[in-house]
Every structure is written in C-alpha cells, then in structure tokens.
PDB file of C-alpha atoms in Angstrom:
ATOM      1  CA  MET A1450     -28.823  -6.916  -7.724  1.00 36.00           C
ATOM      2  CA  LEU A1451     -25.709  -6.908  -6.084  1.00 42.00           C
ATOM      3  CA  ASP A1452     -26.392  -9.716  -3.719  1.00 44.00           C
ATOM      4  CA  PHE A1453     -24.172 -12.739  -6.081  1.00 44.00           C
ATOM      5  CA  ILE A1454     -21.438 -10.897  -4.201  1.00 45.00           C
ATOM      6  CA  LEU A1455     -22.222 -10.875  -0.640  1.00 44.00           C
ATOM      7  CA  ASN A1456     -21.974 -13.396   1.349  1.00 50.00           C
ATOM      8  CA  PHE A1457     -18.629 -14.857   0.183  1.00 53.00           C
ATOM      9  CA  PRO A1458     -17.839 -17.541   2.670  1.00 50.00           C
ATOM     10  CA  GLN A1459     -15.053 -17.417   4.518  1.00 53.00           C
ATOM     11  CA  PRO A1460     -11.583 -17.394   3.646  1.00 56.00           C
ATOM     12  CA  ILE A1461     -10.058 -21.156   3.360  1.00 51.00           C
ATOM     13  CA  LYS A1462      -8.141 -21.690   6.443  1.00 53.00           C
ATOM     14  CA  PRO A1463      -4.653 -23.314   5.921  1.00 50.00           C
ATOM     15  CA  SER A1464      -4.498 -27.073   6.191  1.00 46.00           C
ATOM     16  CA  PHE A1465      -1.167 -26.999   8.277  1.00 51.00           C
ATOM     17  CA  PRO A1466      -0.229 -25.457  11.593  1.00 55.00           C
ATOM     18  CA  PHE A1467       0.273 -21.690  12.485  1.00 57.00           C
ATOM     19  CA  TYR A1468       3.151 -21.982  12.991  1.00 64.00           C
ATOM     20  CA  THR A1469       4.422 -22.940   9.747  1.00 72.00           C
ATOM     21  CA  SER A1470       2.753 -19.824   8.249  1.00 74.00           C
ATOM     22  CA  ASP A1471       5.553 -18.207  11.080  1.00 81.00           C
ATOM     23  CA  LEU A1472       7.878 -19.826   9.868  1.00 86.00           C
ATOM     24  CA  LEU A1473       7.470 -18.116   6.491  1.00 85.00           C
ATOM     25  CA  VAL A1474       7.013 -14.528   7.873  1.00 88.00           C
ATOM     26  CA  LEU A1475      10.554 -14.869   9.508  1.00 89.00           C
ATOM     27  CA  GLY A1476      11.901 -16.534   6.467  1.00 89.00           C
ATOM     28  CA  LEU A1477      10.899 -13.067   4.477  1.00 87.00           C
ATOM     29  CA  ALA A1478      12.517 -10.952   7.302  1.00 89.00           C
ATOM     30  CA  PHE A1479      15.168 -13.140   6.584  1.00 89.00           C
ATOM     31  CA  LYS A1480      15.277 -12.286   2.503  1.00 87.00           C
ATOM     32  CA  ALA A1481      14.783  -8.765   3.646  1.00 87.00           C
ATOM     33  CA  TYR A1482      18.079  -8.707   5.861  1.00 87.00           C
ATOM     34  CA  LYS A1483      20.142 -10.142   2.949  1.00 88.00           C
ATOM     35  CA  SER A1484      19.241  -7.310   0.850  1.00 85.00           C
ATOM     36  CA  ARG A1485      19.468  -4.605   2.611  1.00 85.00           C
ATOM     37  CA  GLY A1486      15.593  -4.212   1.749  1.00 84.00           C
ATOM     38  CA  LEU A1487      14.999  -3.049   5.511  1.00 89.00           C
ATOM     39  CA  THR A1488      16.519  -1.382   8.597  1.00 91.00           C
ATOM     40  CA  HIS A1489      17.007  -3.172  11.743  1.00 93.00           C
ATOM     41  CA  LEU A1490      13.868  -1.735  13.401  1.00 94.00           C
ATOM     42  CA  GLY A1491      12.266  -2.266  10.184  1.00 92.00           C
ATOM     43  CA  ILE A1492      12.886  -6.179  10.215  1.00 93.00           C
ATOM     44  CA  ALA A1493      11.669  -6.393  13.769  1.00 94.00           C
ATOM     45  CA  SER A1494       8.395  -4.196  12.934  1.00 95.00           C
ATOM     46  CA  SER A1495       8.099  -5.841   9.552  1.00 93.00           C
ATOM     47  CA  VAL A1496       8.020  -9.528  11.992  1.00 94.00           C
ATOM     48  CA  ALA A1497       5.518  -7.879  14.390  1.00 94.00           C
ATOM     49  CA  THR A1498       3.512  -7.049  11.913  1.00 94.00           C
ATOM     50  CA  GLY A1499       3.773 -10.455   9.510  1.00 92.00           C
ATOM     51  CA  LEU A1500       2.413 -12.563  13.078  1.00 91.00           C
ATOM     52  CA  ILE A1501      -0.097 -10.050  13.280  1.00 91.00           C
ATOM     53  CA  HIS A1502      -1.211 -11.507  10.021  1.00 92.00           C
ATOM     54  CA  THR A1503      -0.438 -15.181  10.279  1.00 89.00           C
ATOM     55  CA  HIS A1504      -2.699 -15.627  13.157  1.00 84.00           C
ATOM     56  CA  HIS A1505      -5.413 -14.461  11.682  1.00 86.00           C
ATOM     57  CA  PRO A1506      -7.158 -17.576  11.637  1.00 83.00           C
ATOM     58  CA  THR A1507      -6.756 -18.070   6.802  1.00 84.00           C
ATOM     59  CA  LEU A1508      -3.902 -16.911   5.499  1.00 86.00           C
ATOM     60  CA  LEU A1509      -5.431 -13.947   3.451  1.00 91.00           C
ATOM     61  CA  PRO A1510      -4.372 -11.359   5.486  1.00 92.00           C
ATOM     62  CA  PHE A1511      -0.663 -13.164   5.317  1.00 92.00           C
ATOM     63  CA  SER A1512      -0.822 -13.959   1.501  1.00 93.00           C
ATOM     64  CA  LEU A1513      -1.762  -9.883   1.209  1.00 96.00           C
ATOM     65  CA  LEU A1514       1.171  -8.635   2.773  1.00 95.00           C
ATOM     66  CA  ALA A1515       3.330 -11.224   0.925  1.00 93.00           C
ATOM     67  CA  GLY A1516       1.950  -9.918  -1.761  1.00 95.00           C
ATOM     68  CA  PHE A1517       2.175  -6.228  -1.320  1.00 96.00           C
ATOM     69  CA  TYR A1518       5.888  -7.089   0.248  1.00 93.00           C
ATOM     70  CA  LEU A1519       7.465  -9.065  -2.577  1.00 93.00           C
ATOM     71  CA  THR A1520       6.473  -6.978  -5.517  1.00 95.00           C
ATOM     72  CA  SER A1521       7.181  -3.412  -4.354  1.00 92.00           C
ATOM     73  CA  SER A1522      10.704  -5.080  -3.302  1.00 90.00           C
ATOM     74  CA  LYS A1523      10.964  -6.137  -6.826  1.00 92.00           C
ATOM     75  CA  PHE A1524       9.934  -2.921  -8.272  1.00 93.00           C
ATOM     76  CA  THR A1525      11.746  -0.746  -6.206  1.00 89.00           C
ATOM     77  CA  LYS A1526      15.215  -2.152  -7.321  1.00 88.00           C
ATOM     78  CA  LEU A1527      13.991  -2.275 -10.774  1.00 89.00           C
ATOM     79  CA  LYS A1528      16.716   0.017 -12.077  1.00 88.00           C
ATOM     80  CA  ALA A1529      17.597   1.673  -9.217  1.00 86.00           C
ATOM     81  CA  ASP A1530      21.102   3.414 -10.924  1.00 86.00           C
ATOM     82  CA  ILE A1531      18.085   5.917 -13.366  1.00 87.00           C
ATOM     83  CA  LYS A1532      15.586   5.822 -10.441  1.00 84.00           C
ATOM     84  CA  ALA A1533      18.695   8.179  -8.307  1.00 84.00           C
ATOM     85  CA  SER A1534      19.551   9.713 -10.486  1.00 85.00           C
ATOM     86  CA  LEU A1535      16.530  11.310 -10.597  1.00 85.00           C
ATOM     87  CA  THR A1536      15.875  13.076  -7.378  1.00 86.00           C
ATOM     88  CA  GLN A1537      18.642  13.974  -4.634  1.00 85.00           C
ATOM     89  CA  HIS A1538      18.750  13.583  -0.733  1.00 80.00           C
ATOM     90  CA  PRO A1539      18.883  16.919   0.848  1.00 79.00           C
ATOM     91  CA  ASN A1540      23.160  16.673   1.677  1.00 71.00           C
ATOM     92  CA  GLY A1541      23.767  16.559  -2.419  1.00 67.00           C
ATOM     93  CA  GLU A1542      24.223  12.877  -3.520  1.00 68.00           C
ATOM     94  CA  GLY A1543      22.088  11.038  -5.801  1.00 67.00           C
ATOM     95  CA  GLY A1544      17.602  10.167  -4.217  1.00 66.00           C
ATOM     96  CA  GLY A1545      16.913   6.572  -5.003  1.00 69.00           C
ATOM     97  CA  GLU A1546      15.019   4.763  -1.942  1.00 73.00           C
ATOM     98  CA  GLY A1547      16.690   3.055   1.056  1.00 75.00           C
ATOM     99  CA  PRO A1548      16.261   0.419   3.202  1.00 83.00           C
ATOM    100  CA  ARG A1549      12.840   1.262   5.232  1.00 89.00           C
ATOM    101  CA  ASN A1550      12.220   1.834   7.936  1.00 92.00           C
ATOM    102  CA  ALA A1551      10.133   0.989  10.987  1.00 93.00           C
ATOM    103  CA  THR A1552       7.886   3.630  10.554  1.00 92.00           C
ATOM    104  CA  GLN A1553       7.604   2.897   6.603  1.00 93.00           C
ATOM    105  CA  VAL A1554       6.325   0.111   7.698  1.00 94.00           C
ATOM    106  CA  PHE A1555       3.586   0.721  10.046  1.00 94.00           C
ATOM    107  CA  ALA A1556       2.066   3.335   7.757  1.00 94.00           C
ATOM    108  CA  ASN A1557       1.429   1.309   5.740  1.00 94.00           C
ATOM    109  CA  SER A1558       0.468  -2.353   7.676  1.00 95.00           C
ATOM    110  CA  ILE A1559      -1.008  -0.507  10.667  1.00 96.00           C
ATOM    111  CA  VAL A1560      -4.465   0.310   9.557  1.00 97.00           C
ATOM    112  CA  ALA A1561      -4.907  -3.256   7.709  1.00 96.00           C
ATOM    113  CA  THR A1562      -3.786  -4.574  11.309  1.00 96.00           C
ATOM    114  CA  SER A1563      -6.090  -2.919  13.144  1.00 95.00           C
ATOM    115  CA  LEU A1564      -8.478  -4.351  10.839  1.00 95.00           C
ATOM    116  CA  ILE A1565      -7.230  -7.782  11.188  1.00 93.00           C
ATOM    117  CA  PHE A1566      -7.736  -7.742  15.091  1.00 89.00           C
ATOM    118  CA  LEU A1567     -11.405  -6.757  14.490  1.00 89.00           C
ATOM    119  CA  HIS A1568     -11.887  -9.209  12.044  1.00 86.00           C
ATOM    120  CA  THR A1569     -10.515 -12.018  14.757  1.00 84.00           C
ATOM    121  CA  HIS A1570     -12.304 -11.034  17.401  1.00 81.00           C
ATOM    122  CA  PHE A1571     -15.762 -11.653  15.156  1.00 78.00           C
ATOM    123  CA  TYR A1572     -14.432 -15.027  13.570  1.00 78.00           C
ATOM    124  CA  TYR A1573     -13.702 -16.505  17.302  1.00 76.00           C
ATOM    125  CA  PHE A1574     -16.149 -15.125  19.323  1.00 74.00           C
ATOM    126  CA  VAL A1575     -19.194 -12.959  17.217  1.00 72.00           C
ATOM    127  CA  ASP A1576     -19.940 -14.924  14.210  1.00 64.00           C
ATOM    128  CA  SER A1577     -17.969 -15.232  11.041  1.00 58.00           C
ATOM    129  CA  SER A1578     -21.228 -14.808   9.226  1.00 60.00           C
ATOM    130  CA  TYR A1579     -22.133 -11.176  10.461  1.00 61.00           C
ATOM    131  CA  PRO A1580     -22.164  -9.041   7.325  1.00 62.00           C
ATOM    132  CA  TRP A1581     -20.102  -6.726   8.729  1.00 72.00           C
ATOM    133  CA  SER A1582     -16.613 -10.179   9.258  1.00 76.00           C
ATOM    134  CA  ASN A1583     -17.260  -9.390   5.565  1.00 80.00           C
ATOM    135  CA  LEU A1584     -17.264  -5.278   5.665  1.00 87.00           C
ATOM    136  CA  LEU A1585     -14.463  -5.417   7.761  1.00 89.00           C
ATOM    137  CA  LEU A1586     -12.239  -8.476   5.619  1.00 90.00           C
ATOM    138  CA  ILE A1587     -12.658  -5.779   2.645  1.00 93.00           C
ATOM    139  CA  GLY A1588     -11.072  -2.929   4.683  1.00 95.00           C
ATOM    140  CA  ILE A1589      -8.148  -4.997   4.933  1.00 96.00           C
ATOM    141  CA  ILE A1590      -8.076  -5.590   0.809  1.00 96.00           C
ATOM    142  CA  CYS A1591      -8.918  -1.822   0.525  1.00 97.00           C
ATOM    143  CA  GLN A1592      -6.015  -1.425   2.608  1.00 98.00           C
ATOM    144  CA  TYR A1593      -3.426  -3.078   0.583  1.00 98.00           C
ATOM    145  CA  ALA A1594      -5.285  -2.131  -2.873  1.00 98.00           C
ATOM    146  CA  ALA A1595      -4.251   1.095  -1.418  1.00 97.00           C
ATOM    147  CA  VAL A1596      -0.425   0.427  -0.931  1.00 97.00           C
ATOM    148  CA  CYS A1597      -0.174  -1.179  -2.922  1.00 97.00           C
ATOM    149  CA  ALA A1598      -0.670   0.716  -5.990  1.00 97.00           C
ATOM    150  CA  ASP A1599       1.042   4.157  -4.701  1.00 96.00           C
ATOM    151  CA  THR A1600       4.153   1.434  -4.066  1.00 95.00           C
ATOM    152  CA  TRP A1601       4.370   0.433  -7.534  1.00 96.00           C
ATOM    153  CA  SER A1602       2.739   4.091  -9.552  1.00 95.00           C
ATOM    154  CA  SER A1603       6.069   5.358  -6.981  1.00 93.00           C
ATOM    155  CA  GLU A1604       8.111   3.084  -8.046  1.00 93.00           C
ATOM    156  CA  LEU A1605       7.305   2.679 -11.738  1.00 94.00           C
ATOM    157  CA  GLY A1606       5.665   5.492 -12.711  1.00 92.00           C
ATOM    158  CA  ILE A1607       9.008   7.622 -11.872  1.00 91.00           C
ATOM    159  CA  LEU A1608      10.665   6.064 -15.113  1.00 92.00           C
ATOM    160  CA  SER A1609       7.963   6.871 -17.525  1.00 90.00           C
ATOM    161  CA  LYS A1610       9.615   9.038 -20.644  1.00 89.00           C
ATOM    162  CA  SER A1611       8.102  11.527 -20.571  1.00 89.00           C
ATOM    163  CA  ASN A1612       7.741  14.156 -17.564  1.00 90.00           C
ATOM    164  CA  PRO A1613       4.619  13.227 -15.046  1.00 95.00           C
ATOM    165  CA  ILE A1614       2.319  16.600 -14.942  1.00 96.00           C
ATOM    166  CA  LEU A1615       1.013  18.197 -11.420  1.00 96.00           C
ATOM    167  CA  ILE A1616      -2.406  16.653 -10.759  1.00 96.00           C
ATOM    168  CA  THR A1617      -3.798  19.816  -8.696  1.00 95.00           C
ATOM    169  CA  THR A1618      -2.365  21.952 -11.529  1.00 95.00           C
ATOM    170  CA  LEU A1619      -2.113  19.560 -14.765  1.00 95.00           C
ATOM    171  CA  LYS A1620       1.234  21.288 -16.251  1.00 95.00           C
ATOM    172  CA  PRO A1621       4.151  18.930 -16.386  1.00 94.00           C
ATOM    173  CA  CYS A1622       6.996  18.918 -13.162  1.00 94.00           C
ATOM    174  CA  PRO A1623      10.077  17.120 -12.513  1.00 93.00           C
ATOM    175  CA  LYS A1624      10.275  13.467 -12.070  1.00 92.00           C
ATOM    176  CA  GLY A1625       9.498  12.392  -8.437  1.00 91.00           C
ATOM    177  CA  THR A1626       7.815  15.018  -7.657  1.00 93.00           C
ATOM    178  CA  ASN A1627       5.200  14.657  -4.716  1.00 94.00           C
ATOM    179  CA  GLY A1628       1.295  14.883  -6.930  1.00 94.00           C
ATOM    180  CA  GLY A1629       3.386  14.207 -10.298  1.00 95.00           C
ATOM    181  CA  VAL A1630       0.745  11.570 -12.550  1.00 96.00           C
ATOM    182  CA  SER A1631       1.594   9.483 -15.537  1.00 95.00           C
ATOM    183  CA  PRO A1632      -0.364   7.335 -17.791  1.00 95.00           C
ATOM    184  CA  LEU A1633       1.883   4.725 -16.947  1.00 96.00           C
ATOM    185  CA  GLY A1634       1.860   5.574 -13.458  1.00 95.00           C
ATOM    186  CA  LEU A1635      -1.886   5.267 -12.917  1.00 96.00           C
ATOM    187  CA  GLY A1636      -2.177   2.078 -15.309  1.00 96.00           C
ATOM    188  CA  VAL A1637       0.416   0.076 -12.967  1.00 97.00           C
ATOM    189  CA  ALA A1638      -1.670   1.753  -9.964  1.00 97.00           C
ATOM    190  CA  LEU A1639      -5.175  -0.742 -11.499  1.00 97.00           C
ATOM    191  CA  GLY A1640      -2.961  -3.274 -12.210  1.00 97.00           C
ATOM    192  CA  ALA A1641      -2.361  -3.212  -8.496  1.00 98.00           C
ATOM    193  CA  GLY A1642      -5.343  -3.078  -7.498  1.00 97.00           C
ATOM    194  CA  ALA A1643      -5.716  -6.047  -9.925  1.00 98.00           C
ATOM    195  CA  PHE A1644      -3.175  -7.428  -8.218  1.00 98.00           C
ATOM    196  CA  ILE A1645      -4.689  -7.981  -4.587  1.00 97.00           C
ATOM    197  CA  GLY A1646      -8.125  -8.624  -5.221  1.00 95.00           C
ATOM    198  CA  THR A1647      -7.328 -11.554  -7.866  1.00 95.00           C
ATOM    199  CA  ILE A1648      -5.395 -13.146  -4.096  1.00 95.00           C
ATOM    200  CA  SER A1649      -8.097 -12.011  -2.384  1.00 92.00           C
ATOM    201  CA  SER A1650     -10.723 -13.262  -4.487  1.00 90.00           C
ATOM    202  CA  LEU A1651      -8.714 -16.789  -4.790  1.00 88.00           C
ATOM    203  CA  PHE A1652      -8.933 -17.015  -1.384  1.00 86.00           C
ATOM    204  CA  LEU A1653     -12.681 -15.596  -1.153  1.00 83.00           C
ATOM    205  CA  TYR A1654     -13.986 -17.599  -4.188  1.00 81.00           C
ATOM    206  CA  SER A1655     -13.805 -20.954  -6.913  1.00 74.00           C
ATOM    207  CA  PRO A1656     -12.537 -18.826  -9.516  1.00 71.00           C
ATOM    208  CA  THR A1657     -13.841 -21.849 -11.500  1.00 71.00           C
ATOM    209  CA  GLN A1658     -17.384 -21.925 -10.284  1.00 73.00           C
ATOM    210  CA  GLN A1659     -17.859 -17.783  -9.243  1.00 79.00           C
ATOM    211  CA  PHE A1660     -16.365 -16.355 -12.532  1.00 82.00           C
ATOM    212  CA  LEU A1661     -18.483 -13.546 -12.402  1.00 83.00           C
ATOM    213  CA  GLN A1662     -17.384 -12.483  -8.585  1.00 83.00           C
ATOM    214  CA  CYS A1663     -14.251 -13.382  -8.693  1.00 86.00           C
ATOM    215  CA  GLY A1664     -14.198 -10.708 -11.797  1.00 89.00           C
ATOM    216  CA  ALA A1665     -16.699  -7.650  -9.509  1.00 88.00           C
ATOM    217  CA  LEU A1666     -13.907  -8.697  -6.705  1.00 91.00           C
ATOM    218  CA  ILE A1667     -10.933  -7.925  -9.066  1.00 94.00           C
ATOM    219  CA  ALA A1668     -12.708  -4.580 -10.325  1.00 95.00           C
ATOM    220  CA  PHE A1669     -13.648  -3.044  -6.541  1.00 95.00           C
ATOM    221  CA  THR A1670      -9.949  -3.491  -5.749  1.00 96.00           C
ATOM    222  CA  SER A1671      -8.615  -1.918  -9.717  1.00 97.00           C
ATOM    223  CA  VAL A1672     -10.817   0.926  -8.299  1.00 97.00           C
ATOM    224  CA  MET A1673      -9.677   1.307  -5.346  1.00 97.00           C
ATOM    225  CA  GLY A1674      -6.107   1.239  -6.320  1.00 97.00           C
ATOM    226  CA  LEU A1675      -6.259   3.585  -8.754  1.00 98.00           C
ATOM    227  CA  PHE A1676      -8.606   5.847  -6.477  1.00 98.00           C
ATOM    228  CA  GLY A1677      -5.917   5.553  -3.658  1.00 97.00           C
ATOM    229  CA  SER A1678      -3.116   6.530  -5.977  1.00 97.00           C
ATOM    230  CA  VAL A1679      -5.169   9.430  -7.581  1.00 97.00           C
ATOM    231  CA  LEU A1680      -5.684  10.011  -3.506  1.00 98.00           C
ATOM    232  CA  ASP A1681      -2.420  10.303  -2.668  1.00 97.00           C
ATOM    233  CA  SER A1682      -0.775  12.774  -5.603  1.00 97.00           C
ATOM    234  CA  VAL A1683      -4.019  15.081  -4.672  1.00 97.00           C
ATOM    235  CA  LEU A1684      -2.147  15.261  -0.426  1.00 97.00           C
ATOM    236  CA  GLY A1685       1.072  15.165  -2.225  1.00 95.00           C
ATOM    237  CA  ALA A1686       1.108  17.512  -4.219  1.00 96.00           C
ATOM    238  CA  THR A1687      -1.133  19.847  -1.507  1.00 97.00           C
ATOM    239  CA  LEU A1688       0.314  19.154   2.165  1.00 96.00           C
ATOM    240  CA  GLN A1689       3.719  17.081   1.366  1.00 95.00           C
ATOM    241  CA  GLN A1690       5.705  20.027   0.227  1.00 92.00           C
ATOM    242  CA  SER A1691       8.034  18.688  -3.509  1.00 91.00           C
ATOM    243  CA  VAL A1692      11.470  20.810  -3.416  1.00 91.00           C
ATOM    244  CA  ALA A1693      13.839  20.835  -6.188  1.00 90.00           C
ATOM    245  CA  SER A1694      17.499  22.035  -6.870  1.00 87.00           C
ATOM    246  CA  VAL A1695      17.807  25.157  -9.008  1.00 85.00           C
ATOM    247  CA  ASP A1696      20.642  23.602 -10.772  1.00 86.00           C
ATOM    248  CA  LYS A1697      19.686  20.814 -11.390  1.00 85.00           C
ATOM    249  CA  ASN A1698      15.855  20.730 -11.857  1.00 85.00           C
ATOM    250  CA  ILE A1699      15.570  17.212  -9.576  1.00 89.00           C
ATOM    251  CA  ILE A1700      13.742  17.124  -6.870  1.00 89.00           C
ATOM    252  CA  VAL A1701      15.378  16.403  -3.034  1.00 89.00           C
ATOM    253  CA  GLU A1702      13.773  14.187  -1.104  1.00 86.00           C
ATOM    254  CA  SER A1703      14.706  13.470   2.347  1.00 84.00           C
ATOM    255  CA  GLU A1704      15.284   9.164   3.513  1.00 81.00           C
ATOM    256  CA  GLY A1705      12.989   7.186   4.435  1.00 82.00           C
ATOM    257  CA  GLY A1706       9.724   8.887   3.866  1.00 83.00           C
ATOM    258  CA  GLY A1707      10.753  12.199   6.085  1.00 82.00           C
ATOM    259  CA  LYS A1708       9.746  15.475   6.075  1.00 83.00           C
ATOM    260  CA  LEU A1709      12.248  18.074   4.648  1.00 78.00           C
ATOM    261  CA  THR A1710      13.675  19.477   7.384  1.00 75.00           C
ATOM    262  CA  ASP A1711      17.241  20.643   6.267  1.00 70.00           C
ATOM    263  CA  ILE A1712      16.281  22.840   3.394  1.00 72.00           C
ATOM    264  CA  ASP A1713      14.086  25.900   3.420  1.00 69.00           C
ATOM    265  CA  ALA A1714      13.440  26.375   0.177  1.00 69.00           C
ATOM    266  CA  THR A1715      11.415  29.815   0.717  1.00 69.00           C
ATOM    267  CA  LYS A1716      14.584  31.485   2.079  1.00 74.00           C
ATOM    268  CA  ASN A1717      17.702  29.644  -0.210  1.00 77.00           C
ATOM    269  CA  PRO A1718      18.326  30.394  -3.685  1.00 82.00           C
ATOM    270  CA  ASP A1719      19.263  26.791  -4.383  1.00 83.00           C
ATOM    271  CA  TYR A1720      15.979  25.929  -3.717  1.00 87.00           C
ATOM    272  CA  LYS A1721      12.967  26.235  -5.455  1.00 89.00           C
ATOM    273  CA  VAL A1722       9.580  24.837  -3.787  1.00 90.00           C
ATOM    274  CA  VAL A1723       7.356  22.984  -6.673  1.00 91.00           C
ATOM    275  CA  SER A1724       3.931  22.038  -5.336  1.00 92.00           C
ATOM    276  CA  GLY A1725       2.839  21.484  -1.063  1.00 91.00           C
ATOM    277  CA  TYR A1726       3.298  22.543   2.295  1.00 92.00           C
ATOM    278  CA  ASN A1727       5.391  21.013   4.288  1.00 90.00           C
ATOM    279  CA  ILE A1728       2.570  19.999   6.231  1.00 93.00           C
ATOM    280  CA  LEU A1729       3.225  15.782   5.766  1.00 94.00           C
ATOM    281  CA  SER A1730       6.163  13.348   5.722  1.00 93.00           C
ATOM    282  CA  ASN A1731       5.599  10.921   3.024  1.00 93.00           C
ATOM    283  CA  ASN A1732       5.194   8.130   5.345  1.00 95.00           C
ATOM    284  CA  GLN A1733       1.861  10.501   7.353  1.00 96.00           C
ATOM    285  CA  VAL A1734       0.428  11.281   3.175  1.00 96.00           C
ATOM    286  CA  ASN A1735       1.157   7.091   2.930  1.00 96.00           C
ATOM    287  CA  LEU A1736      -0.688   6.280   5.991  1.00 97.00           C
ATOM    288  CA  LEU A1737      -3.539   9.436   5.385  1.00 97.00           C
ATOM    289  CA  THR A1738      -4.111   7.904   2.351  1.00 97.00           C
ATOM    290  CA  SER A1739      -4.294   4.141   3.402  1.00 97.00           C
ATOM    291  CA  ALA A1740      -6.942   5.021   5.763  1.00 98.00           C
ATOM    292  CA  ILE A1741      -9.232   7.293   4.040  1.00 98.00           C
ATOM    293  CA  THR A1742      -8.592   4.788   0.762  1.00 98.00           C
ATOM    294  CA  THR A1743     -10.095   1.790   3.606  1.00 97.00           C
ATOM    295  CA  ALA A1744     -13.014   4.183   4.633  1.00 97.00           C
ATOM    296  CA  VAL A1745     -14.288   4.795   1.542  1.00 97.00           C
ATOM    297  CA  GLY A1746     -14.105   0.883   0.434  1.00 96.00           C
ATOM    298  CA  MET A1747     -15.873  -0.129   3.355  1.00 94.00           C
ATOM    299  CA  GLY A1748     -18.100   2.346   2.280  1.00 94.00           C
ATOM    300  CA  LEU A1749     -19.101   1.795  -0.666  1.00 93.00           C
ATOM    301  CA  TRP A1750     -19.761  -1.611   0.298  1.00 86.00           C
ATOM    302  CA  TYR A1751     -21.759  -1.103   3.167  1.00 85.00           C
ATOM    303  CA  LEU A1752     -23.856   1.061   0.052  1.00 86.00           C
ATOM    304  CA  PHE A1753     -23.729  -1.270  -2.387  1.00 81.00           C
ATOM    305  CA  PHE A1754     -23.012  -4.818  -1.425  1.00 72.00           C
ATOM    306  CA  LEU A1755     -24.958  -5.321   2.208  1.00 67.00           C
ATOM    307  CA  PRO A1756     -28.150  -5.542   2.965  1.00 59.00           C
TER     308      PRO A1756
END
C-alpha cells in the first residue's frame, strides 16, 4: 500500500571532488570561530563530525548538518538579550546560550554520525539498494528532525508572549523550564521537522516528478520532529531538574548544557524546584531524545514502508 515511497533512489552524488565539501566544513568552522558560536573544543569536534558527514558518498548528511547548524545559530542569536533576561546562571548573572561546547556538538550529532558509518558501509561493501540501507538513511534524517525541532522550539518557544505549561501537569511554569511547552514551541517543532524533510526530499526525489513522495516524506519528518520535541519535554520535566530563583521567579540554568551542581534547591531557601529530578543534564536529555526518536522513526519506517 505504501510501496510508492519505499524504494526511493539513492541520494544524489556530488559532481565535484570530495575535498570541495571538506572546504565547506572548514568554512562553517571559521564562521563559528568568528561568531564565537562554539568553544575551541566545540569547533574541533564540529570539524571532525562534519568531515565524517562529508565523506558519506552523498551530500545529504552534510546538508542536514549544515541546515541544522546554520538555522539553529541564527535562532540562538535572535533576540538574545531578551532571552538572557528570562533565565539566569547559578552565579546570578543573566542567562542565555553562550558558545556551545564539544559535549553539546556530540549530543546533537553522534547518533547520526554512527548511522552514517553504517550506511557508508552498506553503500560501498554490501548493496546500496538493499532495503536496510534505506532504513539507516531514514534514521539519519529522523535524528536531525529531532535535534532541529528541539533547538528551534527551545530558542523560539521561549519568546512566546504567554508562559508555557509544564507538559506533565499542564500548569503554567516560568519560561525556560525544562518540560515547558507552548503552542509557538510545538508549531516551530513541526516546522523544523518539515524543514529537515524538505532538504531530504531534494536529495531523494525529483520534486517535479515525485510530488507525492516528497510530500509524504515531509509529513513523516514533521511528525518525527514534533514527537522528538514532545519527548524531550517529557524527559526534561521528569529526569532533568528545573530550579527557579525565589526572588525573580526565573529559571536558573547551567552553562554548556550541564547539570546544576552548584545549587541544592531542596536545602537553599533562595531557590525552589519547579519540576524534575536532578538525574540527567540537558545534553544527556538531548542525546536520549535523539536516540529514541531515531529508533522510533526507523521502527515506523520498517513497519509501514519495508516489505
């Protein structure tokens, strides 16, 4: 019944030498250095990750990585001063996202990077048309749908005019709360999934001749992006602790996506626990979300699109 989307052709191979795409990786790294979007170790890890993506036999993985990085960087800087005033760091200074570190880079890419290794093996040494090869490719796409949706919804959802609601209680919570959701954030997550699906469809289909296939893939990745964002909110609301300053009633967040180790809100009267247990860091939640979303996406593809 759904065979029309099953046997998509292999992604388009680049018509220029691979070292050209390697130069694109170095270009993105230089952009990150100039804009101070990444720490030095973050830049080194992004270069290593990017080179693995470009040495896939096609440009699809690198295009997903570049699309995710460029848009997320843009949205991170959007109204950064306003977002910084909505949270604070444990030292009492304003919050906001600083340069991302190596741990954050790997948390948002390691699942896809692992699948790229496997898909490259199938492409060159097994059979590029083997159905499992397509399944690995879908996993790569789903991972980027998840991390892109999470980042977009976090960076744009916090700008919602109304306070979010905690996904586990459906009660209002301060902006920046792990597990807080808003119509804007959920809508943005859906759009992020569609964005990743659009990039993917340009490599997998001919948009003019295979319109239905393109639309079906975009719809699929949109759902996976929304699923990833909701899953991230559930994990964040339960396994990641959100702490607020009693005086300001704003969320206290650790820099670099780490755990709040400097504050014991259960014993300090200046702080209160808004939600969750201090089990996972934000980076660990992101990694777990991308891994689960990838597995679910591959599972759904196996059930509905593989014979």
